[in-house]
JSON list of C-alpha atoms and ligand atoms in Angstrom, two decimals:
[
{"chain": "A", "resi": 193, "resn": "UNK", "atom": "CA", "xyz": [64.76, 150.88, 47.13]},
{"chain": "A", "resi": 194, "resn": "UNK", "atom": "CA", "xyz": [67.38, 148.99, 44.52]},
{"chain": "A", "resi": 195, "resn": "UNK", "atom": "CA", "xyz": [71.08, 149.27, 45.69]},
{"chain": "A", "resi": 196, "resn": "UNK", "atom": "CA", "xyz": [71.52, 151.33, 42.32]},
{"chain": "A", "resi": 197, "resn": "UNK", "atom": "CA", "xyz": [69.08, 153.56, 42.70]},
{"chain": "A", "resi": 198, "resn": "UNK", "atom": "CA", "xyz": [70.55, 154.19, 46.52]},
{"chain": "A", "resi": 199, "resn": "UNK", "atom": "CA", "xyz": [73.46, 155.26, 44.56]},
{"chain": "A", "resi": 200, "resn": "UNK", "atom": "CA", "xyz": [72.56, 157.09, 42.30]},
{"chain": "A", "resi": 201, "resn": "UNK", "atom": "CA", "xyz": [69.93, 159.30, 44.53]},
{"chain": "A", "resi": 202, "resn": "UNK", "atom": "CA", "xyz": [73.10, 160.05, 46.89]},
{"chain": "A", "resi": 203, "resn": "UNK", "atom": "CA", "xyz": [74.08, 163.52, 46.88]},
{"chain": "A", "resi": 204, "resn": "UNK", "atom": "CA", "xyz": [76.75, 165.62, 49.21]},
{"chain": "A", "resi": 205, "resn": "UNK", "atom": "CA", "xyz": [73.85, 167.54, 50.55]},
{"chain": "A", "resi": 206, "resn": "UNK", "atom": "CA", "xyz": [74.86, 170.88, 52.08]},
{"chain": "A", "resi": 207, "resn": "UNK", "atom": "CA", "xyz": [71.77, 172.73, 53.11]},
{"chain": "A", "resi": 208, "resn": "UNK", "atom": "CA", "xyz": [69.49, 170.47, 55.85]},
{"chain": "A", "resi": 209, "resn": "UNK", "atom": "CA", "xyz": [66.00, 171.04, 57.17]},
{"chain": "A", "resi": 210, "resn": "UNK", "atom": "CA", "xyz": [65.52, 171.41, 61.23]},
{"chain": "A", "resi": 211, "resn": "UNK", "atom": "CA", "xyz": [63.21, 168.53, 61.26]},
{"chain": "A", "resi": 212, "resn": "UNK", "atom": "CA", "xyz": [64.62, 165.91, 63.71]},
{"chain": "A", "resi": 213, "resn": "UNK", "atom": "CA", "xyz": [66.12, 163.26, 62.63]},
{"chain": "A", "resi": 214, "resn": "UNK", "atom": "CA", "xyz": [63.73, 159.67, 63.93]},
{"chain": "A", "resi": 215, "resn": "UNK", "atom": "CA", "xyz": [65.66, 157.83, 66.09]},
{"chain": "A", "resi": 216, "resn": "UNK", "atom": "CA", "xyz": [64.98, 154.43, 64.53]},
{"chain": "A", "resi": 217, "resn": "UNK", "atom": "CA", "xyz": [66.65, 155.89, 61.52]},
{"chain": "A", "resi": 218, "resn": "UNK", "atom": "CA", "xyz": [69.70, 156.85, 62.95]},
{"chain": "A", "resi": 219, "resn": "UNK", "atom": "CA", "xyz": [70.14, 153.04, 64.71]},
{"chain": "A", "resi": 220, "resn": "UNK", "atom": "CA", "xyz": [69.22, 151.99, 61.08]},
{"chain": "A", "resi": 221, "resn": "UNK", "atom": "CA", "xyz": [72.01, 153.88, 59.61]},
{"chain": "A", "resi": 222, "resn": "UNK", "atom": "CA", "xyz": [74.36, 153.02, 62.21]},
{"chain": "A", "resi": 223, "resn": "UNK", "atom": "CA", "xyz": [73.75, 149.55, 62.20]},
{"chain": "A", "resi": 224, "resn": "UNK", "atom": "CA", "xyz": [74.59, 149.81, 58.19]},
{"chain": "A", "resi": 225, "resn": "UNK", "atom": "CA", "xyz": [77.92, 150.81, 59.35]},
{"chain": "A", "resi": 226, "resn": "UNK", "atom": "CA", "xyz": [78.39, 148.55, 62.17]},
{"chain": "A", "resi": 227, "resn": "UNK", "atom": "CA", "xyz": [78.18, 145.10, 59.39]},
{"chain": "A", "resi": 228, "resn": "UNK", "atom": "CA", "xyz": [80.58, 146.90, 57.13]},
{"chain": "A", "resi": 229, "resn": "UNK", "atom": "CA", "xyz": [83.85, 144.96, 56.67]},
{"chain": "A", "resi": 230, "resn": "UNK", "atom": "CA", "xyz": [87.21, 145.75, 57.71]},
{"chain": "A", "resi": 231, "resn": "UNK", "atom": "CA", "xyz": [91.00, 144.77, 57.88]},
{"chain": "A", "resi": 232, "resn": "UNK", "atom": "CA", "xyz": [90.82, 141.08, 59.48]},
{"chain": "A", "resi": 233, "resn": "UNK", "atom": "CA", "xyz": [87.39, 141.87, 61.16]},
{"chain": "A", "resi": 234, "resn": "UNK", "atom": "CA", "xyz": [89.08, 143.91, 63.42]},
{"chain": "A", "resi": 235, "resn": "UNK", "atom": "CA", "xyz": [86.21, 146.87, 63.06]},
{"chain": "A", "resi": 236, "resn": "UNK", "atom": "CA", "xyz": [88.39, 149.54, 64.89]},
{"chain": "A", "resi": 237, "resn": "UNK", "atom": "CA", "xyz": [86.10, 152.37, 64.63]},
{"chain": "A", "resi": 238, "resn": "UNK", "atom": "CA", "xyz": [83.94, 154.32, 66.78]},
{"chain": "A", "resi": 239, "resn": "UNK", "atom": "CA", "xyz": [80.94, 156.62, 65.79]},
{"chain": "A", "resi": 240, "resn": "UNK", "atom": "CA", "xyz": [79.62, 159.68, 67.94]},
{"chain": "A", "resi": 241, "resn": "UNK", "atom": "CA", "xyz": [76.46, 161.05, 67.31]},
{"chain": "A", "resi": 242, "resn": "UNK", "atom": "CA", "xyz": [75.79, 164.47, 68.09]},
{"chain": "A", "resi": 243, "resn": "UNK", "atom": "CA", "xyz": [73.07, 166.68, 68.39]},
{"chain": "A", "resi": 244, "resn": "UNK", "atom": "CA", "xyz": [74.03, 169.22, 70.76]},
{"chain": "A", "resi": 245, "resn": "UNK", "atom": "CA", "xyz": [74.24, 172.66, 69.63]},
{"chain": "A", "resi": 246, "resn": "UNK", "atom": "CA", "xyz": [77.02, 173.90, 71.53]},
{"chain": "A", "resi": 247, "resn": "UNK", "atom": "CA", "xyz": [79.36, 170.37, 70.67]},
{"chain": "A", "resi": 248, "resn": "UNK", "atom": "CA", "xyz": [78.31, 170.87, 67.16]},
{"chain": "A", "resi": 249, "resn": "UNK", "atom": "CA", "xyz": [79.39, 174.46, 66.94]},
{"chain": "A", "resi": 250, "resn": "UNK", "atom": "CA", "xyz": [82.64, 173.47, 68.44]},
{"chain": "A", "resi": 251, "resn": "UNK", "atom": "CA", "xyz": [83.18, 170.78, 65.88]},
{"chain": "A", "resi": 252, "resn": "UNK", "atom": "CA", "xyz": [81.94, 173.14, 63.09]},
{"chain": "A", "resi": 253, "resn": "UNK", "atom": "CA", "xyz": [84.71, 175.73, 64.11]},
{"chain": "A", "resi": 254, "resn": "UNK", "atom": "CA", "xyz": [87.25, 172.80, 62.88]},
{"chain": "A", "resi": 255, "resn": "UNK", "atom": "CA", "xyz": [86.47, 173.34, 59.58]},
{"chain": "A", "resi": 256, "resn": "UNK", "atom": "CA", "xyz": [83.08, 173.03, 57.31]},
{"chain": "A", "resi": 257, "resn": "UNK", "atom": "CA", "xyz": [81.33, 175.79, 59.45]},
{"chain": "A", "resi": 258, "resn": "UNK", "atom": "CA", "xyz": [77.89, 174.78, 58.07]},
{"chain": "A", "resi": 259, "resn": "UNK", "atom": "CA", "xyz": [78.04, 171.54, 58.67]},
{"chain": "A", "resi": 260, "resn": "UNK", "atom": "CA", "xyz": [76.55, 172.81, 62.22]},
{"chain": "A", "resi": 261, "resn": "UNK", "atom": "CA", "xyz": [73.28, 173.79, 60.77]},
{"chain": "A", "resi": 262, "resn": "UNK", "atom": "CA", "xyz": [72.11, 170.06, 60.00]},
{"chain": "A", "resi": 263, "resn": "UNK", "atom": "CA", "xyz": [70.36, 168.34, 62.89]},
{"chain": "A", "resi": 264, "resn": "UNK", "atom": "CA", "xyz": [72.73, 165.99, 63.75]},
{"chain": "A", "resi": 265, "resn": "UNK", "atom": "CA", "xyz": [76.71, 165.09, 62.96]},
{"chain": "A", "resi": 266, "resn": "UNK", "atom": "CA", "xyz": [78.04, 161.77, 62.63]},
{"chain": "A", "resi": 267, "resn": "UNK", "atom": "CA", "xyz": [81.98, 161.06, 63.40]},
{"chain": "A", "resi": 268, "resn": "UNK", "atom": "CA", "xyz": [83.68, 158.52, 62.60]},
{"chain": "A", "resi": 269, "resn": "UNK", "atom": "CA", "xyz": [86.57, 157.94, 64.77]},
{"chain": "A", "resi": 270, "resn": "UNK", "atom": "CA", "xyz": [89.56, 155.12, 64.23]},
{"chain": "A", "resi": 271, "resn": "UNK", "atom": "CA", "xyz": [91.49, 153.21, 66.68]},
{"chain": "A", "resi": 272, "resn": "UNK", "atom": "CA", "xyz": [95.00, 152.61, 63.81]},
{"chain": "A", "resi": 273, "resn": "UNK", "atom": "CA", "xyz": [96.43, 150.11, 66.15]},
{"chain": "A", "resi": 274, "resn": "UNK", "atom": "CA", "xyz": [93.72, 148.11, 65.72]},
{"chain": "A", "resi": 275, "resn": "UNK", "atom": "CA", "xyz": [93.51, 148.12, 62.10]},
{"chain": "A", "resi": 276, "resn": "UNK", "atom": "CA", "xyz": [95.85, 146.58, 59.56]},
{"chain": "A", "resi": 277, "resn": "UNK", "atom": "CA", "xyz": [99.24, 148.17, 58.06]},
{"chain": "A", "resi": 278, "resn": "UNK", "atom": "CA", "xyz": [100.90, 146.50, 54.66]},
{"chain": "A", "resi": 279, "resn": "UNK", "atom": "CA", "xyz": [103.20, 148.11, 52.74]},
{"chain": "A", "resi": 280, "resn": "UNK", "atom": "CA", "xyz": [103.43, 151.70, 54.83]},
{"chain": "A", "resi": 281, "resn": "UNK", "atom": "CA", "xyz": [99.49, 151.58, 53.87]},
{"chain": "A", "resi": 282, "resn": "UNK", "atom": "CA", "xyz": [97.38, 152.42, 56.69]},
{"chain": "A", "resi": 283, "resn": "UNK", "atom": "CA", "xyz": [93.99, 150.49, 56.85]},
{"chain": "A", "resi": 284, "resn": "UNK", "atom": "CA", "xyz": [92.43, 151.98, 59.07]},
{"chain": "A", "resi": 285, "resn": "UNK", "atom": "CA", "xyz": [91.55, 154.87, 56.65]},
{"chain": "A", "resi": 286, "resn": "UNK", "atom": "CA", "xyz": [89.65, 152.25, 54.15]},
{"chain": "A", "resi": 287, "resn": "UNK", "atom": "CA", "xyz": [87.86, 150.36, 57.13]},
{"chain": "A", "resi": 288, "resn": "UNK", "atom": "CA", "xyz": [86.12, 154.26, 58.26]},
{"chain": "A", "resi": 289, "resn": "UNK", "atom": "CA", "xyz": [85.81, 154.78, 54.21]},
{"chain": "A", "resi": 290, "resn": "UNK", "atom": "CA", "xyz": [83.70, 151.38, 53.48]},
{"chain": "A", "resi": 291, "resn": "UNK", "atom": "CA", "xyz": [82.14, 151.87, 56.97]},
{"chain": "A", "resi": 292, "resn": "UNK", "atom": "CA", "xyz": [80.64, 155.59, 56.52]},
{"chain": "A", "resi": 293, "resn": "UNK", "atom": "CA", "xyz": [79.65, 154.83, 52.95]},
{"chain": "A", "resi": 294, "resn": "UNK", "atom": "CA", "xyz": [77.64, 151.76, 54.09]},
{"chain": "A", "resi": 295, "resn": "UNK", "atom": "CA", "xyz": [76.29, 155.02, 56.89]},
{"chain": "A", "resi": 296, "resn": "UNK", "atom": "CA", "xyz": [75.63, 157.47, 53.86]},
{"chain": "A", "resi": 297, "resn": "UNK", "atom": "CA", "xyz": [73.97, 154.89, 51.93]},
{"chain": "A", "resi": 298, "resn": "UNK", "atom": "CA", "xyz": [71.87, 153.72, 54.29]},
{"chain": "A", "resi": 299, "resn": "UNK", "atom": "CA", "xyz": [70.97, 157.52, 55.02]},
{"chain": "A", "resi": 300, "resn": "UNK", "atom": "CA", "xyz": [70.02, 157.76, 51.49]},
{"chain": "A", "resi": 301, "resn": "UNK", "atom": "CA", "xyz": [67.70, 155.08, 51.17]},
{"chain": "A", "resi": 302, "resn": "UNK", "atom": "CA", "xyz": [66.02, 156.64, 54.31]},
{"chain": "A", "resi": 303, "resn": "UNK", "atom": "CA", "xyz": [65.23, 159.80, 52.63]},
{"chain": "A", "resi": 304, "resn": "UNK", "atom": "CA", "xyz": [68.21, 161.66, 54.49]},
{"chain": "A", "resi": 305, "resn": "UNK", "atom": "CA", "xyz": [71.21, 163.80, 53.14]},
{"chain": "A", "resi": 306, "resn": "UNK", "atom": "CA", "xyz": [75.10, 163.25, 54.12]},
{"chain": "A", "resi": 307, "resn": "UNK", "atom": "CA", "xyz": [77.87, 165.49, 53.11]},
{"chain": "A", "resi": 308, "resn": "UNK", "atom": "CA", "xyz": [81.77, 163.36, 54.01]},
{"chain": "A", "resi": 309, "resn": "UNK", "atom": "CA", "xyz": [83.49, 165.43, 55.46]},
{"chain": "A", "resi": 310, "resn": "UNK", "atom": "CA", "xyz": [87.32, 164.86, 55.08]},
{"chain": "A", "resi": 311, "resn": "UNK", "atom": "CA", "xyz": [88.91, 168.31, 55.72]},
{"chain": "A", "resi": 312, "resn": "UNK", "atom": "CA", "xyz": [88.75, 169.56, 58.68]},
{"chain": "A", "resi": 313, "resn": "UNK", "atom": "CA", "xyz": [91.94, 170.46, 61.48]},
{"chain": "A", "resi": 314, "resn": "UNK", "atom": "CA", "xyz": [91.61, 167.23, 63.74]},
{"chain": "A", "resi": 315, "resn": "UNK", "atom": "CA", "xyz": [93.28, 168.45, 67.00]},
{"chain": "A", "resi": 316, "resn": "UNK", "atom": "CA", "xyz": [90.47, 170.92, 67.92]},
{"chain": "A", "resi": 317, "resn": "UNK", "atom": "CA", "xyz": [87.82, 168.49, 65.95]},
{"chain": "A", "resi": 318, "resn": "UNK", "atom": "CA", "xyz": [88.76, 165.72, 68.59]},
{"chain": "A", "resi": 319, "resn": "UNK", "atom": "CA", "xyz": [88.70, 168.35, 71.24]},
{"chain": "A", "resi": 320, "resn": "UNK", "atom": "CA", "xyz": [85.42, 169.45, 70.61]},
{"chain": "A", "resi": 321, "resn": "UNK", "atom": "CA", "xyz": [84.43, 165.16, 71.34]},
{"chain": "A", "resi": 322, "resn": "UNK", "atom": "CA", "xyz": [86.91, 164.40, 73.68]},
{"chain": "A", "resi": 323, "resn": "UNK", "atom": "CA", "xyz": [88.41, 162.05, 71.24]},
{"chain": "A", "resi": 324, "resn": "UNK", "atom": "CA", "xyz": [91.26, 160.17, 73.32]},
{"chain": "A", "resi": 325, "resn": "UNK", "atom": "CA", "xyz": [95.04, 161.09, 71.57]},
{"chain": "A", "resi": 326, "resn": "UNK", "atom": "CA", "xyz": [95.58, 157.96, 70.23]},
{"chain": "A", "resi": 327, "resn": "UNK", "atom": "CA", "xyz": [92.45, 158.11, 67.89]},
{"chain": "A", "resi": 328, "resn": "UNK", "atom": "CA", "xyz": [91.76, 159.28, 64.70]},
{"chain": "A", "resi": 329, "resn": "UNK", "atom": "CA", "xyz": [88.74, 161.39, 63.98]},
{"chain": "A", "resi": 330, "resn": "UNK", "atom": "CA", "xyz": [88.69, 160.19, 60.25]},
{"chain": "A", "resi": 331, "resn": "UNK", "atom": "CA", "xyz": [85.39, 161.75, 58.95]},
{"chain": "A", "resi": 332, "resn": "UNK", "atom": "CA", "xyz": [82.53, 163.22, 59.91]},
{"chain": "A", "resi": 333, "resn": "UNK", "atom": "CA", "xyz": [79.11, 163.50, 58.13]},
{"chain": "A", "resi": 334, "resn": "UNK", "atom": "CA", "xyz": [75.89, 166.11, 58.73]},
{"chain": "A", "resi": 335, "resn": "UNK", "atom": "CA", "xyz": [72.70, 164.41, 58.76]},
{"chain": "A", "resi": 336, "resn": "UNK", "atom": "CA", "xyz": [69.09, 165.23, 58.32]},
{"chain": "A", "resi": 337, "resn": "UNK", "atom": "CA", "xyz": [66.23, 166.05, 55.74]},
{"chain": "A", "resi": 338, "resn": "UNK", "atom": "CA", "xyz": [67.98, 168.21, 52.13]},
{"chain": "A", "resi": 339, "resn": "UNK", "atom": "CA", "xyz": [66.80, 171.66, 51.76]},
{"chain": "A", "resi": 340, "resn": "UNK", "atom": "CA", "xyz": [67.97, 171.22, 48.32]},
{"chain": "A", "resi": 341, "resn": "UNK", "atom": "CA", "xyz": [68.64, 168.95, 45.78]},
{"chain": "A", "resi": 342, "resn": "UNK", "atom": "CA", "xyz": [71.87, 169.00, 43.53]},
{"chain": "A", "resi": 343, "resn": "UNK", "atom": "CA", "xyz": [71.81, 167.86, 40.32]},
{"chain": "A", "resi": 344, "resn": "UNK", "atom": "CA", "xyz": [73.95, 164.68, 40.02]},
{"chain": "A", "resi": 345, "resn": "UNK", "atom": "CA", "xyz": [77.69, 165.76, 39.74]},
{"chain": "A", "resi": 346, "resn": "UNK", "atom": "CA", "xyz": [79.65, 164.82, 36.96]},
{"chain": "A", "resi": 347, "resn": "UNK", "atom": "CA", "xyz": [81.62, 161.77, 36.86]},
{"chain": "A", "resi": 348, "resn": "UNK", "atom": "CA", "xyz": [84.31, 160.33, 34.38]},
{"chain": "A", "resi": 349, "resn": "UNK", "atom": "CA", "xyz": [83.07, 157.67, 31.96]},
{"chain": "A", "resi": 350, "resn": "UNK", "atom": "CA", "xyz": [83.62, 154.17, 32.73]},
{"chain": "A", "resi": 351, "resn": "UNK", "atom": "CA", "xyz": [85.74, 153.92, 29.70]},
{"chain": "A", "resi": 352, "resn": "UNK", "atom": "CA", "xyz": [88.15, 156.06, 31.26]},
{"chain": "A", "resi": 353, "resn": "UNK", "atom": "CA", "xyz": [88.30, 154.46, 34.32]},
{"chain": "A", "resi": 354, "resn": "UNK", "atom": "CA", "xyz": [88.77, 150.88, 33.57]},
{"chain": "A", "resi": 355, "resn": "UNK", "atom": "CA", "xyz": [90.44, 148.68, 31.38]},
{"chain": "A", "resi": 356, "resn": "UNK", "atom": "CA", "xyz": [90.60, 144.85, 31.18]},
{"chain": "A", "resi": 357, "resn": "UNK", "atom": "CA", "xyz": [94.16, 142.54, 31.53]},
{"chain": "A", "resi": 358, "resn": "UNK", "atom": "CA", "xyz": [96.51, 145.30, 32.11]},
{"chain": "A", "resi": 359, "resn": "UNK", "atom": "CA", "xyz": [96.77, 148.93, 33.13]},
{"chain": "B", "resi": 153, "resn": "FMN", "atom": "C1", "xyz": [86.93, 161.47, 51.37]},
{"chain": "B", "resi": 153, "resn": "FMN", "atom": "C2", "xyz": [86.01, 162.62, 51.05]},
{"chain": "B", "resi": 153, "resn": "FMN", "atom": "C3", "xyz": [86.17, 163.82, 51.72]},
{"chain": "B", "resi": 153, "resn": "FMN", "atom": "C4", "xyz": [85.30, 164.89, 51.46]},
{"chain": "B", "resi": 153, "resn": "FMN", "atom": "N1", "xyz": [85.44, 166.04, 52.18]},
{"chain": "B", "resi": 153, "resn": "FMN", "atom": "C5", "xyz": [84.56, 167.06, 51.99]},
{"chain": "B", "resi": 153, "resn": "FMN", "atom": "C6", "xyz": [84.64, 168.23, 52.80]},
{"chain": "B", "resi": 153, "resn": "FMN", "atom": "O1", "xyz": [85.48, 168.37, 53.70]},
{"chain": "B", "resi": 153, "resn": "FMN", "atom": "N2", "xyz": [83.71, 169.20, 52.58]},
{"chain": "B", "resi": 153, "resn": "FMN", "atom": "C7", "xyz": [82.72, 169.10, 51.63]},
{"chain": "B", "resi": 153, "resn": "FMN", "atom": "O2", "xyz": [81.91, 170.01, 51.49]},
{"chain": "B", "resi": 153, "resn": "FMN", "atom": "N3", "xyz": [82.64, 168.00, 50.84]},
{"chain": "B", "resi": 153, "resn": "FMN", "atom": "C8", "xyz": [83.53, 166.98, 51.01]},
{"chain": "B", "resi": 153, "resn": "FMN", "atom": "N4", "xyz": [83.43, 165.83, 50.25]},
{"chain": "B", "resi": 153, "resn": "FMN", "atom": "C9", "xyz": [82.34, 165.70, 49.24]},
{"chain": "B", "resi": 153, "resn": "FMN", "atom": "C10", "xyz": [82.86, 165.76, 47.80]},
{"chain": "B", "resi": 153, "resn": "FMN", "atom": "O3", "xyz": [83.19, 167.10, 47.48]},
{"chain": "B", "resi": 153, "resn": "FMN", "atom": "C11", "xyz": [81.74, 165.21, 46.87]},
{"chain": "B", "resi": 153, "resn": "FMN", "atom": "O4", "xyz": [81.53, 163.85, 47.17]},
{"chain": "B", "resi": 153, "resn": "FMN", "atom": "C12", "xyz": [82.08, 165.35, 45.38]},
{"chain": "B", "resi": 153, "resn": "FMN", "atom": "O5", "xyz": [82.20, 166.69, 45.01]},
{"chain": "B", "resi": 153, "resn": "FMN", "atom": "C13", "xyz": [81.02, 164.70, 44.49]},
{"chain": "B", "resi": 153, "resn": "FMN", "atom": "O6", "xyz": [79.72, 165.21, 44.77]},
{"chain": "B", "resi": 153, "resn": "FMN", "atom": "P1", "xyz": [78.54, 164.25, 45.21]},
{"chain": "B", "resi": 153, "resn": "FMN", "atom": "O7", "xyz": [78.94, 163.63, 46.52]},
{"chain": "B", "resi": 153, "resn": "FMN", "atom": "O8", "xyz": [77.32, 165.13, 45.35]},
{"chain": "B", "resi": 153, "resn": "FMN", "atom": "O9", "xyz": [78.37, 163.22, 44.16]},
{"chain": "B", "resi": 153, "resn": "FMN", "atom": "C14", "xyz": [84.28, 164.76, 50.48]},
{"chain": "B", "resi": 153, "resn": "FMN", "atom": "C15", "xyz": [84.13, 163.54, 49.82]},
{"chain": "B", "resi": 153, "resn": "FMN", "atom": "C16", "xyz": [84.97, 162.48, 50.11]},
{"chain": "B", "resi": 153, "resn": "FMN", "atom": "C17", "xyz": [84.73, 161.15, 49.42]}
]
């Protein structure tokens, strides 16, 4: 499939199928996110995969109950040490954000839905996965086969969002 029509086929997909997920998709998807840039190469993420019912239920309690109905959840997890820092700015957070959209749209072009998933209450999250304290659970993301399919959501027009020389 074209990069653009990756894009524009991507949906937050909330309802999932029970069909498994193949395994040589989810490597596909992960290696998607494993060439994504980041802050000086420094690629300080980590992503759990998790299938278990009982560690997805526990990670659904966190926040996005239904995100424990898809087959499988993806984390994304941060190391912020490891990352860059300019200005205050935290890197870390843009390094898991190009990394789990190069995951989503790799998922896409596979035929599977994603949902990001920002809010959530991290302490019990990172509980629920054993996360070590001085990581961030950034993100996580249901995966699997839609059991529906959104229209596209709306989006500002392009000449609202850009302009050319100056602000
Ligand atoms: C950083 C980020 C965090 C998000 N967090 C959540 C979330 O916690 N729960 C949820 O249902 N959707 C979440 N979303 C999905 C957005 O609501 C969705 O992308 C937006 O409404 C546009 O819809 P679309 O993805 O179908 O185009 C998040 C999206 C982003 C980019």
């Amino acid at each position: 499939m074209e990069l653009m029509d990756v894009i524009h086929q991507r949906r937050s997909i909330r309802k999932y199928k029970s069909d498994p997920v193949p395994e040589a998709d989810i490597e596909y998807i992960l290696e998607a996110a494993r060439l994504a840039p980041s802050w000086a190469n420094s690629q300080c993420w980590k992503f759990i995969v998790i299938k278990d019912e009982n560690v997805k239920h526990q990670l659904a309690k966190a926040g996005n109950g239904w995100i424990a109905d898809a087959p499988v959840i993806i984390a994304a997890c941060a190391n912020p040490v490891k990352s860059g820092i300019k200005a205050d700015q935290q890197y870390y957070m843009l390094d898991i954000g190009i990394a789990m959209e190069h995951l989503i749209l790799a998922a896409t072009e596979r035929g599977l839905g994603t949902c990001w998933i920002g809010w959530f209450d991290e302490e019990p999250a990172k509980k629920a996965l054993g996360v070590p304290d001085n990581i961030r659970l950034v993100a996580t993301t249901p995966l699997g086969y839609p059991d529906e399919s959104p229209k596209p959501r709306g989006r500002k027009e392009l000449s609202e969002i850009t302009s050319f020389e100056k602000y």
